[in-house]
PDB file of C-alpha atoms and ligand atoms in Angstrom:
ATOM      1  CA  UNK A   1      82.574 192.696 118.042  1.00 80.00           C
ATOM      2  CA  UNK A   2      78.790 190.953 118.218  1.00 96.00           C
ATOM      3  CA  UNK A   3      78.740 192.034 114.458  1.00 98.00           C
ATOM      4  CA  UNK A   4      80.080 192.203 111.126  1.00 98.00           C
ATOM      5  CA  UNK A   5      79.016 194.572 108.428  1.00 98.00           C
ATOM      6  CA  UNK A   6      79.782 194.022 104.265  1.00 98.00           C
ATOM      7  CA  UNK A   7      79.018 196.242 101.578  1.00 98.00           C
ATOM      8  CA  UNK A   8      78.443 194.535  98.753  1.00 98.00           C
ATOM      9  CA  UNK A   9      76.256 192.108  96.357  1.00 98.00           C
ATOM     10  CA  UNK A  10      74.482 189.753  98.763  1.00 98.00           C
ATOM     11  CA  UNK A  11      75.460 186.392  96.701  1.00 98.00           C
ATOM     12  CA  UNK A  12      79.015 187.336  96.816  1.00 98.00           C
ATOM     13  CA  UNK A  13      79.451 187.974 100.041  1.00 98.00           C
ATOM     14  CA  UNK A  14      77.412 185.000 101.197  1.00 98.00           C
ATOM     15  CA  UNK A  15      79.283 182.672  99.047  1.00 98.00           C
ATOM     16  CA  UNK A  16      82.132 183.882 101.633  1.00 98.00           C
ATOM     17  CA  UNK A  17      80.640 182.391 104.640  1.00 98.00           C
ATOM     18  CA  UNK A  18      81.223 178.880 106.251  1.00 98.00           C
ATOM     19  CA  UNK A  19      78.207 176.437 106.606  1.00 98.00           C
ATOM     20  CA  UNK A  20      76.255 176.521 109.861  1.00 98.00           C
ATOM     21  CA  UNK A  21      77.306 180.154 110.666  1.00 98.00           C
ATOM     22  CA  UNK A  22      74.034 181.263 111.703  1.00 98.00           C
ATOM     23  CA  UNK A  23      70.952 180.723 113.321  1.00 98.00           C
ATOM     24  CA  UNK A  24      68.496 182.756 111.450  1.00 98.00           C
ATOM     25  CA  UNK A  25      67.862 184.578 108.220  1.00 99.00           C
ATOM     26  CA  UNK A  26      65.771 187.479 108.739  1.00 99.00           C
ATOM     27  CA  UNK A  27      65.485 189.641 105.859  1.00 98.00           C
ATOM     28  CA  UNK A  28      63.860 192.371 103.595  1.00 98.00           C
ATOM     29  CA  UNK A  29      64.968 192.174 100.445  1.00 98.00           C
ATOM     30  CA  UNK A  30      63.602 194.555  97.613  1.00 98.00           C
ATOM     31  CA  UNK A  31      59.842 193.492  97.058  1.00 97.00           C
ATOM     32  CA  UNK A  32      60.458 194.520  93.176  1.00 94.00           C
ATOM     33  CA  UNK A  33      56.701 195.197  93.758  1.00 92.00           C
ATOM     34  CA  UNK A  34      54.996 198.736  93.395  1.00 78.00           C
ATOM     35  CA  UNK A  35      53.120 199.594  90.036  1.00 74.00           C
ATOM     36  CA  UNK A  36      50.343 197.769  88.271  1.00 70.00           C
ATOM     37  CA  UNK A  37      51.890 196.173  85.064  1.00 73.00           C
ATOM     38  CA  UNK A  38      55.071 194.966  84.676  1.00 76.00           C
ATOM     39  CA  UNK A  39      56.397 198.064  82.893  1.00 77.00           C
ATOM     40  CA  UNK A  40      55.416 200.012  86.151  1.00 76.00           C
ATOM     41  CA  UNK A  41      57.172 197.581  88.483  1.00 75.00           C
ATOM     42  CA  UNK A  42      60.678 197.721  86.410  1.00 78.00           C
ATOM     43  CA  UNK A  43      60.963 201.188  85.201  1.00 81.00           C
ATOM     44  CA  UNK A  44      60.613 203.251  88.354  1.00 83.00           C
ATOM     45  CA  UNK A  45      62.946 204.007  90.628  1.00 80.00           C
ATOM     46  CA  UNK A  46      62.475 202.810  94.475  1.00 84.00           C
ATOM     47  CA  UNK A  47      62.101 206.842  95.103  1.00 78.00           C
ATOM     48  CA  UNK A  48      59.335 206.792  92.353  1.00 81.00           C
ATOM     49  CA  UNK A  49      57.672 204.008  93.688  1.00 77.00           C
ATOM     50  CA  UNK A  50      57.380 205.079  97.199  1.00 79.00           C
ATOM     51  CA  UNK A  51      55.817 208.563  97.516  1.00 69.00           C
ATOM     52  CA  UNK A  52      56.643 208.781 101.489  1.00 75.00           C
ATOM     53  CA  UNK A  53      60.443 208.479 100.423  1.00 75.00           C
ATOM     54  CA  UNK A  54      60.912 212.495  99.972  1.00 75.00           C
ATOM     55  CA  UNK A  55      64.665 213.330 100.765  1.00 87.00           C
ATOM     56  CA  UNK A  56      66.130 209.493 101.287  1.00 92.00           C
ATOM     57  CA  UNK A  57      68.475 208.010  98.890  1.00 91.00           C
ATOM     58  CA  UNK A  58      67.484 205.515  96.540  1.00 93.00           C
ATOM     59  CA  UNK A  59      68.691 202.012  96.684  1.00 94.00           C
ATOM     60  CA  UNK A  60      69.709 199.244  94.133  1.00 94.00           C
ATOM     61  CA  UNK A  61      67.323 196.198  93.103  1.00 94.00           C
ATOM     62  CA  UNK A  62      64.216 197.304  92.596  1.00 94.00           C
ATOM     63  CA  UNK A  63      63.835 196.729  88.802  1.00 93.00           C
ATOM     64  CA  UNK A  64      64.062 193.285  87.941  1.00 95.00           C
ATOM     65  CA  UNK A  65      61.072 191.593  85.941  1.00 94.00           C
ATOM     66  CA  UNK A  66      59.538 188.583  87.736  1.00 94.00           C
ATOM     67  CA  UNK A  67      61.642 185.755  86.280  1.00 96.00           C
ATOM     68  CA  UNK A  68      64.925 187.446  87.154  1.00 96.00           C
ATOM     69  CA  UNK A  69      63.388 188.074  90.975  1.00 97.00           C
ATOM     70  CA  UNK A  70      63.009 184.337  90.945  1.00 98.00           C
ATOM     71  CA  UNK A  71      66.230 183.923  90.471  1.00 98.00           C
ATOM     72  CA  UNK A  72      67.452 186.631  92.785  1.00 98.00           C
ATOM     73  CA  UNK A  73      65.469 184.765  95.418  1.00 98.00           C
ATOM     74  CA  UNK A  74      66.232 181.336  94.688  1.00 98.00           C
ATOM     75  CA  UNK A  75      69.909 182.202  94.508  1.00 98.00           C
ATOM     76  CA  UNK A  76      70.321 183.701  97.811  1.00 98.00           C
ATOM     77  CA  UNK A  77      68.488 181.884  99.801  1.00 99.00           C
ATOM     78  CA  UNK A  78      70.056 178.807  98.588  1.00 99.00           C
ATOM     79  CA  UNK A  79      73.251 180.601 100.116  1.00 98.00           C
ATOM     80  CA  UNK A  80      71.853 181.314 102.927  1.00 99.00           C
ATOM     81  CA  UNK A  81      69.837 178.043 104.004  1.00 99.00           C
ATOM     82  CA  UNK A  82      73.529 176.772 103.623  1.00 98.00           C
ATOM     83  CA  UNK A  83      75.239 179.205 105.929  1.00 98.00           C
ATOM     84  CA  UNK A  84      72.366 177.993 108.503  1.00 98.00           C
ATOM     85  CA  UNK A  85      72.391 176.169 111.453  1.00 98.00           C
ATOM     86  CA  UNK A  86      70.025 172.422 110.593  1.00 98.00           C
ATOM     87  CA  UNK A  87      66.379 174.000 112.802  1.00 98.00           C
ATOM     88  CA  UNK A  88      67.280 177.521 112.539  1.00 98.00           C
ATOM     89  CA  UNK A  89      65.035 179.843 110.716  1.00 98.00           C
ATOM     90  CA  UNK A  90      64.333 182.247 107.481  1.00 99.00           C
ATOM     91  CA  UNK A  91      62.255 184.866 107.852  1.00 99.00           C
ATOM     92  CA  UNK A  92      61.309 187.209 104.548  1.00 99.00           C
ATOM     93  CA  UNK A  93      59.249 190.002 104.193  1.00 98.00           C
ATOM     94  CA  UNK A  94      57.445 190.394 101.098  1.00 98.00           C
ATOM     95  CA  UNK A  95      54.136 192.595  99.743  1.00 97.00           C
ATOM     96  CA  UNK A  96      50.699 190.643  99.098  1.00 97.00           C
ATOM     97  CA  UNK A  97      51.859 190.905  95.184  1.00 96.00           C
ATOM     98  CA  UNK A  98      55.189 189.484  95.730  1.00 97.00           C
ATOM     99  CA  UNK A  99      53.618 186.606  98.072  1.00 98.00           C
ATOM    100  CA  UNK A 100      54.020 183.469  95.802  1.00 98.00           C
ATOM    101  CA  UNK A 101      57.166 184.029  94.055  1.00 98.00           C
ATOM    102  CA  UNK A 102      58.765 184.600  98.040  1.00 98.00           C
ATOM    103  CA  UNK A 103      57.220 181.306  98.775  1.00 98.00           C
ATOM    104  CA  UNK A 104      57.956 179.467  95.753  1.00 98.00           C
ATOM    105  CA  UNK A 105      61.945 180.621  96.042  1.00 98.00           C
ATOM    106  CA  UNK A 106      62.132 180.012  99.556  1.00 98.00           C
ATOM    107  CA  UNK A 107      60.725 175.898  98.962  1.00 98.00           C
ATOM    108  CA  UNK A 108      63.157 176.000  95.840  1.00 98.00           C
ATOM    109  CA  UNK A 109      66.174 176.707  97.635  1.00 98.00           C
ATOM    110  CA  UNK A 110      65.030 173.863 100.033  1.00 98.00           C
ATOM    111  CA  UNK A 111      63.455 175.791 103.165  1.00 99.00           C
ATOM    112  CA  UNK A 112      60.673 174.224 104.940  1.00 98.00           C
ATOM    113  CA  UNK A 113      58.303 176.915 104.783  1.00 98.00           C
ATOM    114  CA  UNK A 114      55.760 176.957 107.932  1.00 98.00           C
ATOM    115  CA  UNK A 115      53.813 180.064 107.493  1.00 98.00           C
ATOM    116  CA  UNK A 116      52.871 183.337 107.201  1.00 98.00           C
ATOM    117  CA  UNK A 117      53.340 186.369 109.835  1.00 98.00           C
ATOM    118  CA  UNK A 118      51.340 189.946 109.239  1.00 98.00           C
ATOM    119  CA  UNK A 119      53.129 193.401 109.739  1.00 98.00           C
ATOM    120  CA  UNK A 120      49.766 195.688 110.199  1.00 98.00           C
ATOM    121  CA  UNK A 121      51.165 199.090 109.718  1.00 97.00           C
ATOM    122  CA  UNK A 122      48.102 201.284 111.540  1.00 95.00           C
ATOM    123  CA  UNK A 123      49.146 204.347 109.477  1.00 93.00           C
ATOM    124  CA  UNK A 124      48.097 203.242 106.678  1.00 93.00           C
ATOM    125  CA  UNK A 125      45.808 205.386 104.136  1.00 92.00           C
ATOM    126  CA  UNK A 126      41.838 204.680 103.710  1.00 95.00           C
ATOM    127  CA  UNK A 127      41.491 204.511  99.898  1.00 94.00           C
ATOM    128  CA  UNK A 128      37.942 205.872  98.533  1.00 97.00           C
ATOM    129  CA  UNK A 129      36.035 202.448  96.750  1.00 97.00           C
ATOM    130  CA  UNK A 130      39.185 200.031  97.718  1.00 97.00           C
ATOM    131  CA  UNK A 131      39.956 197.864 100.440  1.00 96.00           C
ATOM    132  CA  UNK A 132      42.700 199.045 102.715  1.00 95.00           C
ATOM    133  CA  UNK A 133      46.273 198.224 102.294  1.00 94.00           C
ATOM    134  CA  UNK A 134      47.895 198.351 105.906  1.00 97.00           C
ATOM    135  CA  UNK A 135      49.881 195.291 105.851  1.00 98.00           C
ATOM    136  CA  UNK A 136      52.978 193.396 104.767  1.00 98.00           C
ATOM    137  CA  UNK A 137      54.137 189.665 105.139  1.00 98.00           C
ATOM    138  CA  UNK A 138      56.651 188.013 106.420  1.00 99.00           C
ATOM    139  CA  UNK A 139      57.268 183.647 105.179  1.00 99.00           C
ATOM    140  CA  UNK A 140      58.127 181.665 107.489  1.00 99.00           C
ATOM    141  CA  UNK A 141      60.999 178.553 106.711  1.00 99.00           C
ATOM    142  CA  UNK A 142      62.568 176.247 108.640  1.00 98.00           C
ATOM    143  CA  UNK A 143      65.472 174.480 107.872  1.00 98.00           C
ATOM    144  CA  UNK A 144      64.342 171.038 108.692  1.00 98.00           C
ATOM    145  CA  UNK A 145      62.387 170.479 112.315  1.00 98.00           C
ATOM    146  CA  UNK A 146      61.514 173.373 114.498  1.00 98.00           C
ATOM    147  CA  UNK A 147      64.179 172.391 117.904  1.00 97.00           C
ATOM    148  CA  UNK A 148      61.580 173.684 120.545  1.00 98.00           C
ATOM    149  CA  UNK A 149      63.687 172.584 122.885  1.00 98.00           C
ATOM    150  CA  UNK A 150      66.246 174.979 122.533  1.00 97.00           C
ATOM    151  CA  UNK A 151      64.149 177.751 121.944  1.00 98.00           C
ATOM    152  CA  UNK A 152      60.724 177.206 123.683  1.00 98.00           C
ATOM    153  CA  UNK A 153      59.222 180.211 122.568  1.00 98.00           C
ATOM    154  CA  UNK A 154      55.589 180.972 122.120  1.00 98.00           C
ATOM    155  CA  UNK A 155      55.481 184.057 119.466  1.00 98.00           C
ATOM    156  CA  UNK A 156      52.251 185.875 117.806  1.00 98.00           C
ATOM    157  CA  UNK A 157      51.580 185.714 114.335  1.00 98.00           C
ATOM    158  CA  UNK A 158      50.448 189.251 114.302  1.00 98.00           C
ATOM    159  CA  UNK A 159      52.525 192.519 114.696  1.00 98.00           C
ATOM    160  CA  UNK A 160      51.078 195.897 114.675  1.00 98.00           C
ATOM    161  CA  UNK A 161      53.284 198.981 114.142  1.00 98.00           C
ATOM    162  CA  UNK A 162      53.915 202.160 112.129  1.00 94.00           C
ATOM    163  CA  UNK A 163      56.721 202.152 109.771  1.00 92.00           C
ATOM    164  CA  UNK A 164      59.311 205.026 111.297  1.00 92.00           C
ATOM    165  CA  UNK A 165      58.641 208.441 110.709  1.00 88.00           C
ATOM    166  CA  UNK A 166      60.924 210.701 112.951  1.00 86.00           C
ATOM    167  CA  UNK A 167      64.606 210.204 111.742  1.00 89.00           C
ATOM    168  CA  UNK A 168      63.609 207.526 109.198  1.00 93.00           C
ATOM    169  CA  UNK A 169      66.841 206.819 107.066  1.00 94.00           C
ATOM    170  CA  UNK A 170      65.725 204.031 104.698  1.00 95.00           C
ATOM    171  CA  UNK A 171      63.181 204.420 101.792  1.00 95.00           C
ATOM    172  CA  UNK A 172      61.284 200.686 103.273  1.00 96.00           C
ATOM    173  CA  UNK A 173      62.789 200.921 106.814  1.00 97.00           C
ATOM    174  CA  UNK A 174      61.234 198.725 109.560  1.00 98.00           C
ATOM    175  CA  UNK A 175      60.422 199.182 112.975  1.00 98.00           C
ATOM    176  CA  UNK A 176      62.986 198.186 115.301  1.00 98.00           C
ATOM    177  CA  UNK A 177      59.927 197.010 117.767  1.00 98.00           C
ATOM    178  CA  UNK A 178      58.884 194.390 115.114  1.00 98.00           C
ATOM    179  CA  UNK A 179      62.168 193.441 114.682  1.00 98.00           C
ATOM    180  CA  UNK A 180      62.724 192.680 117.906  1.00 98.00           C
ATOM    181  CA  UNK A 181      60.238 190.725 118.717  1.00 98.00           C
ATOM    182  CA  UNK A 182      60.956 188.314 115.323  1.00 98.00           C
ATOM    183  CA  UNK A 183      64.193 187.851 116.414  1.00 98.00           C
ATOM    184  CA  UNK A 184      63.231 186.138 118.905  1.00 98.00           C
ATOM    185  CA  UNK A 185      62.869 183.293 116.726  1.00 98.00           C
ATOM    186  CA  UNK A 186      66.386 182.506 116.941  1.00 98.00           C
ATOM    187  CA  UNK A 187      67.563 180.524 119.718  1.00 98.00           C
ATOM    188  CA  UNK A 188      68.898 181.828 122.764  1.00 97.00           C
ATOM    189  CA  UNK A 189      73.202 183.058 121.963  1.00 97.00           C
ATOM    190  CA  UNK A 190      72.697 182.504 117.873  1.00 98.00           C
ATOM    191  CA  UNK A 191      73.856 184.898 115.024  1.00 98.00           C
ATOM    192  CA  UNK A 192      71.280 186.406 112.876  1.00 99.00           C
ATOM    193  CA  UNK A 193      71.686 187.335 109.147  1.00 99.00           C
ATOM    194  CA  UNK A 194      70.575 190.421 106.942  1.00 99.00           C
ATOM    195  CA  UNK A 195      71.667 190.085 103.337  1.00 98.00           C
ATOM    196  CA  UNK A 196      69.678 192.803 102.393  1.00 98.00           C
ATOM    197  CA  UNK A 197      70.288 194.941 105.885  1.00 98.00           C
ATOM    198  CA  UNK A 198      69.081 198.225 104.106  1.00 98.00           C
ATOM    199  CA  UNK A 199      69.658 200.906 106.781  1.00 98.00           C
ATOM    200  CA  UNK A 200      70.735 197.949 109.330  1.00 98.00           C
ATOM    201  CA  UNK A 201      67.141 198.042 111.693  1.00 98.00           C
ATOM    202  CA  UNK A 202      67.042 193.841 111.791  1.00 98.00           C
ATOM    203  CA  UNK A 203      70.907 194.117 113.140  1.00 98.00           C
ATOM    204  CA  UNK A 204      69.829 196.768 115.882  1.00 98.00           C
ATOM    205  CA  UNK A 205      67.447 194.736 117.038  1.00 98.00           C
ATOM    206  CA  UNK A 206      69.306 191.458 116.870  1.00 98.00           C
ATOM    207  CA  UNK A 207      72.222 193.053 119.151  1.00 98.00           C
ATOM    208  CA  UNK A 208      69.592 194.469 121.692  1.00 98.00           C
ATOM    209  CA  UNK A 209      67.824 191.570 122.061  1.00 98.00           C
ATOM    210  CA  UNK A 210      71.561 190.256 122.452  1.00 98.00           C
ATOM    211  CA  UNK A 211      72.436 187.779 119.205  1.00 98.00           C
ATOM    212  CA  UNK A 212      75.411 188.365 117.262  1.00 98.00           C
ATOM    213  CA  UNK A 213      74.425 189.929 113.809  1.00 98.00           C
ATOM    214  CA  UNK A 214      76.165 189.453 110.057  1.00 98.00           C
ATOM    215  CA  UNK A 215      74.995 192.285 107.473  1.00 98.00           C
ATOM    216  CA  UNK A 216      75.324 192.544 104.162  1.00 98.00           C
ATOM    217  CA  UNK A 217      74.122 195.625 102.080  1.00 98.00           C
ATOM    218  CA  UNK A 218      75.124 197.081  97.941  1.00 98.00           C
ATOM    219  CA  UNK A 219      73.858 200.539  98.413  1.00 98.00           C
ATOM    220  CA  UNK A 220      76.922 202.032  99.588  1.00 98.00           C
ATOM    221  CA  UNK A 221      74.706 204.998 101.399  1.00 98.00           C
ATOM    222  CA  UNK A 222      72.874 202.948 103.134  1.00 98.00           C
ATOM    223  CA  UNK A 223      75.893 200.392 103.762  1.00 98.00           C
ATOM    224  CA  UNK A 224      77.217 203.510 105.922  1.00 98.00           C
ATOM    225  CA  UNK A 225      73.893 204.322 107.700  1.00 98.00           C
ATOM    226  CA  UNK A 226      73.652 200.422 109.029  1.00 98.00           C
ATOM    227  CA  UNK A 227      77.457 200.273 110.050  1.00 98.00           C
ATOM    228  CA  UNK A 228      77.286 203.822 112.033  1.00 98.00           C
ATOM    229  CA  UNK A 229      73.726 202.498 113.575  1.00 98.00           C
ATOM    230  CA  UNK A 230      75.437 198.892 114.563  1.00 98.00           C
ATOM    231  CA  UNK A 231      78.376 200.316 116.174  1.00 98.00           C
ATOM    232  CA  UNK A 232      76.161 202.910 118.068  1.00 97.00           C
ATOM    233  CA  UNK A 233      73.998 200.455 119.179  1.00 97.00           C
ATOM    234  CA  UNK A 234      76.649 197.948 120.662  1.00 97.00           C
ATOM    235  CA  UNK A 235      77.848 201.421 122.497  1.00 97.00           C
ATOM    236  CA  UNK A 236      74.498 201.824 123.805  1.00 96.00           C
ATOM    237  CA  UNK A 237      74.545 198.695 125.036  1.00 96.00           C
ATOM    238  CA  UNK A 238      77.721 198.325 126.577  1.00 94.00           C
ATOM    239  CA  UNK A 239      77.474 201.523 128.224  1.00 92.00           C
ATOM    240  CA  UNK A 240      73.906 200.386 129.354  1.00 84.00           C
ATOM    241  CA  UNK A 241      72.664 204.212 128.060  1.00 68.00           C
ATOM    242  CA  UNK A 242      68.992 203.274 128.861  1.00 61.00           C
ATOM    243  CA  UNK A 243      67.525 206.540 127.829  1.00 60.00           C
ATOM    244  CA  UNK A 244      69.130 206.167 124.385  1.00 65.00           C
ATOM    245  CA  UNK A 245      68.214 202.707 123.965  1.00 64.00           C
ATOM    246  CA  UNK A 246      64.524 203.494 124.384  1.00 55.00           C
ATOM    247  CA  UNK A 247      64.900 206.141 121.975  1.00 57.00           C
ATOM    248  CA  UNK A 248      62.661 206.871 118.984  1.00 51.00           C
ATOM    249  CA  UNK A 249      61.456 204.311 116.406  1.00 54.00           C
TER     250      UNK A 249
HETATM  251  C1  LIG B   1      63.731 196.773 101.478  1.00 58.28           C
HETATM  252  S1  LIG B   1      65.343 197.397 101.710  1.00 58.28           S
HETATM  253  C2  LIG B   1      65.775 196.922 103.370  1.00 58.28           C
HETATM  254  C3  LIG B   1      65.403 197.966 104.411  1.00 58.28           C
HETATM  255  C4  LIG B   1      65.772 197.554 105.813  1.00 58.28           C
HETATM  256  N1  LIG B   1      64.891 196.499 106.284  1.00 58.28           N
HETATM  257  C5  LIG B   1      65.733 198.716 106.771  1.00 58.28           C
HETATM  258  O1  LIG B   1      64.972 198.677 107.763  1.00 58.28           O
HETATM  259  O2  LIG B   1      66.458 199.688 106.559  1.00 58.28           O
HETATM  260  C6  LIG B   1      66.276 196.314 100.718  1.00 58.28           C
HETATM  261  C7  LIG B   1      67.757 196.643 100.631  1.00 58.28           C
HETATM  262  O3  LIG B   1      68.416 195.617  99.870  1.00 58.28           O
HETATM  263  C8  LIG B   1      69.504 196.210  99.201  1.00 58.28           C
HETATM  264  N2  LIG B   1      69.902 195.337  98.077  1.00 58.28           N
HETATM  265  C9  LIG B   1      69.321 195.245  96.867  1.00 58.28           C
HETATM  266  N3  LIG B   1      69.953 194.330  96.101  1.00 58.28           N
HETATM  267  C10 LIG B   1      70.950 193.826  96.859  1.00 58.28           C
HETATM  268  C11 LIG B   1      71.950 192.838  96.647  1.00 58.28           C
HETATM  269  N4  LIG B   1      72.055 192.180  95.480  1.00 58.28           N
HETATM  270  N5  LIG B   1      72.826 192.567  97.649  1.00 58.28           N
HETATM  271  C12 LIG B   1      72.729 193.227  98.845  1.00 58.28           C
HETATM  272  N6  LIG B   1      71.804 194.182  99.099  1.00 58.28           N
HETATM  273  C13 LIG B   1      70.926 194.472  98.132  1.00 58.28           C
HETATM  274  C14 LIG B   1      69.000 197.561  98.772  1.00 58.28           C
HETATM  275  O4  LIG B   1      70.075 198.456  98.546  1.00 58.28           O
HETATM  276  C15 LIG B   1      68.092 197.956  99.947  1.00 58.28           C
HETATM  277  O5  LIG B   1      68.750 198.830 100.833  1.00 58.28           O
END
């Protein structure tokens, strides 16, 4: 199988796995973001926080106050730059609010970090007297030099899509599209990780672009949703279904 699926806390689970398993982290963890004071930001549900979320199931994580999502952070991705191949790459999506403490728990747990990528979401609401906000970031890391040489790739900075509407099954899902093309900051054959897979779209997109994937998700709902999406998607592929592989967002 190119993957494996685990349902469970994400520092457990990674505390499982051998060093130099993978090749890249690539990753949306809970931004813990969404309300303007503190009280806002750990009182609310992720359903509450996100009006588009109508009939989706909530999802664990989204309450902790800023020290404890330092923590979180640091924790993890400590795990997880060990479970990485030396070069390979982390790749974290965060909101323009959640920007330094990403950054700051990324260099603590002793990534490299080389930048900043945009997701412009085009669908984004106008708001009356404000500046809009269409877009979401994604750090950069390395873990140590950049090996060009085994993956001479030349990759925007920029990615420009709509977050899924039509069969959406996570509250914060991403676009497989984008997806796709950041994998392809892993080299050429590697694994990629998830440790917060959500409804599993960085794994879809890992196996189509044809790395092996490791997932890791707590909300048991959603744990389902990214296994049953995986194991379609390596049936897609192995019965080379174009028409279902090109299929919606
Ligand atoms: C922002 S969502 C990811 C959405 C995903 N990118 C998608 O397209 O479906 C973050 C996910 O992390 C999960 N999560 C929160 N805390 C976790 C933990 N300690 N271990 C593993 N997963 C966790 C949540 O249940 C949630 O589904």
């Amino acid at each position: 199988m190119p993957f494996s699926f685990h349902q469970g806390d994400a520092l457990t689970v990674l505390a499982s796995l051998p060093d130099d398993a993978v090749d890249a982290v690539i990753t949306d963890p809970p931004y813990n973001s969404g309300g303007r004071t503190a009280k806002e930001r750990t009182n609310r549900t992720a359903k509450q926080k996100y009006s588009s979320a109508k009939d989706l199931a909530d999802f664990t994580g989204e309450n902790m106050d800023q020290r404890s999502y330092g923590f979180f952070l640091t924790q993890n991705l400590t795990e997880a730059y060990r479970i990485t191949r030396p070069s390979g790459s982390a790749l974290i999506f965060t909101d323009w609010r959640q920007l330094p403490i990403t950054s700051d728990a990324l260099q603590a747990a002793g990534w490299l970090w080389r930048g900043v990528l945009t997701w412009h979401k085009p669908a984004a609401r106008p708001q009356k007297g404000r500046f809009k906000q269409d877009c979401e970031y994604i750090l950069w890391a390395t873990k140590g030099p950049v090996d060009a040489e085994r993956n001479p790739v030349y990759l925007p900075g920029l990615y420009s899509a709509s977050q899924p509407r039509k069969g959406r099954k996570h509250i914060t899902e991403k676009p497989v599209s984008v997806m796709r093309e950041l994998c392809k900051i892993t080299a050429p054959g590697g694994t990629v990780l998830d440790f917060c897979a959500g409804s599993g779209s960085t794994g879809v997109a890992a196996l189509l672009e044809g790395y092996d994937f490791i997932g890791i998700e707590k909300t048991q709902h959603y744990a389902e949703i990214a296994a049953d999406r995986l194991t379609e998607t390596v049936r897609q592929i192995s019965t080379q279904d174009d028409f279902a592989l090109a299929g919606p967002e």
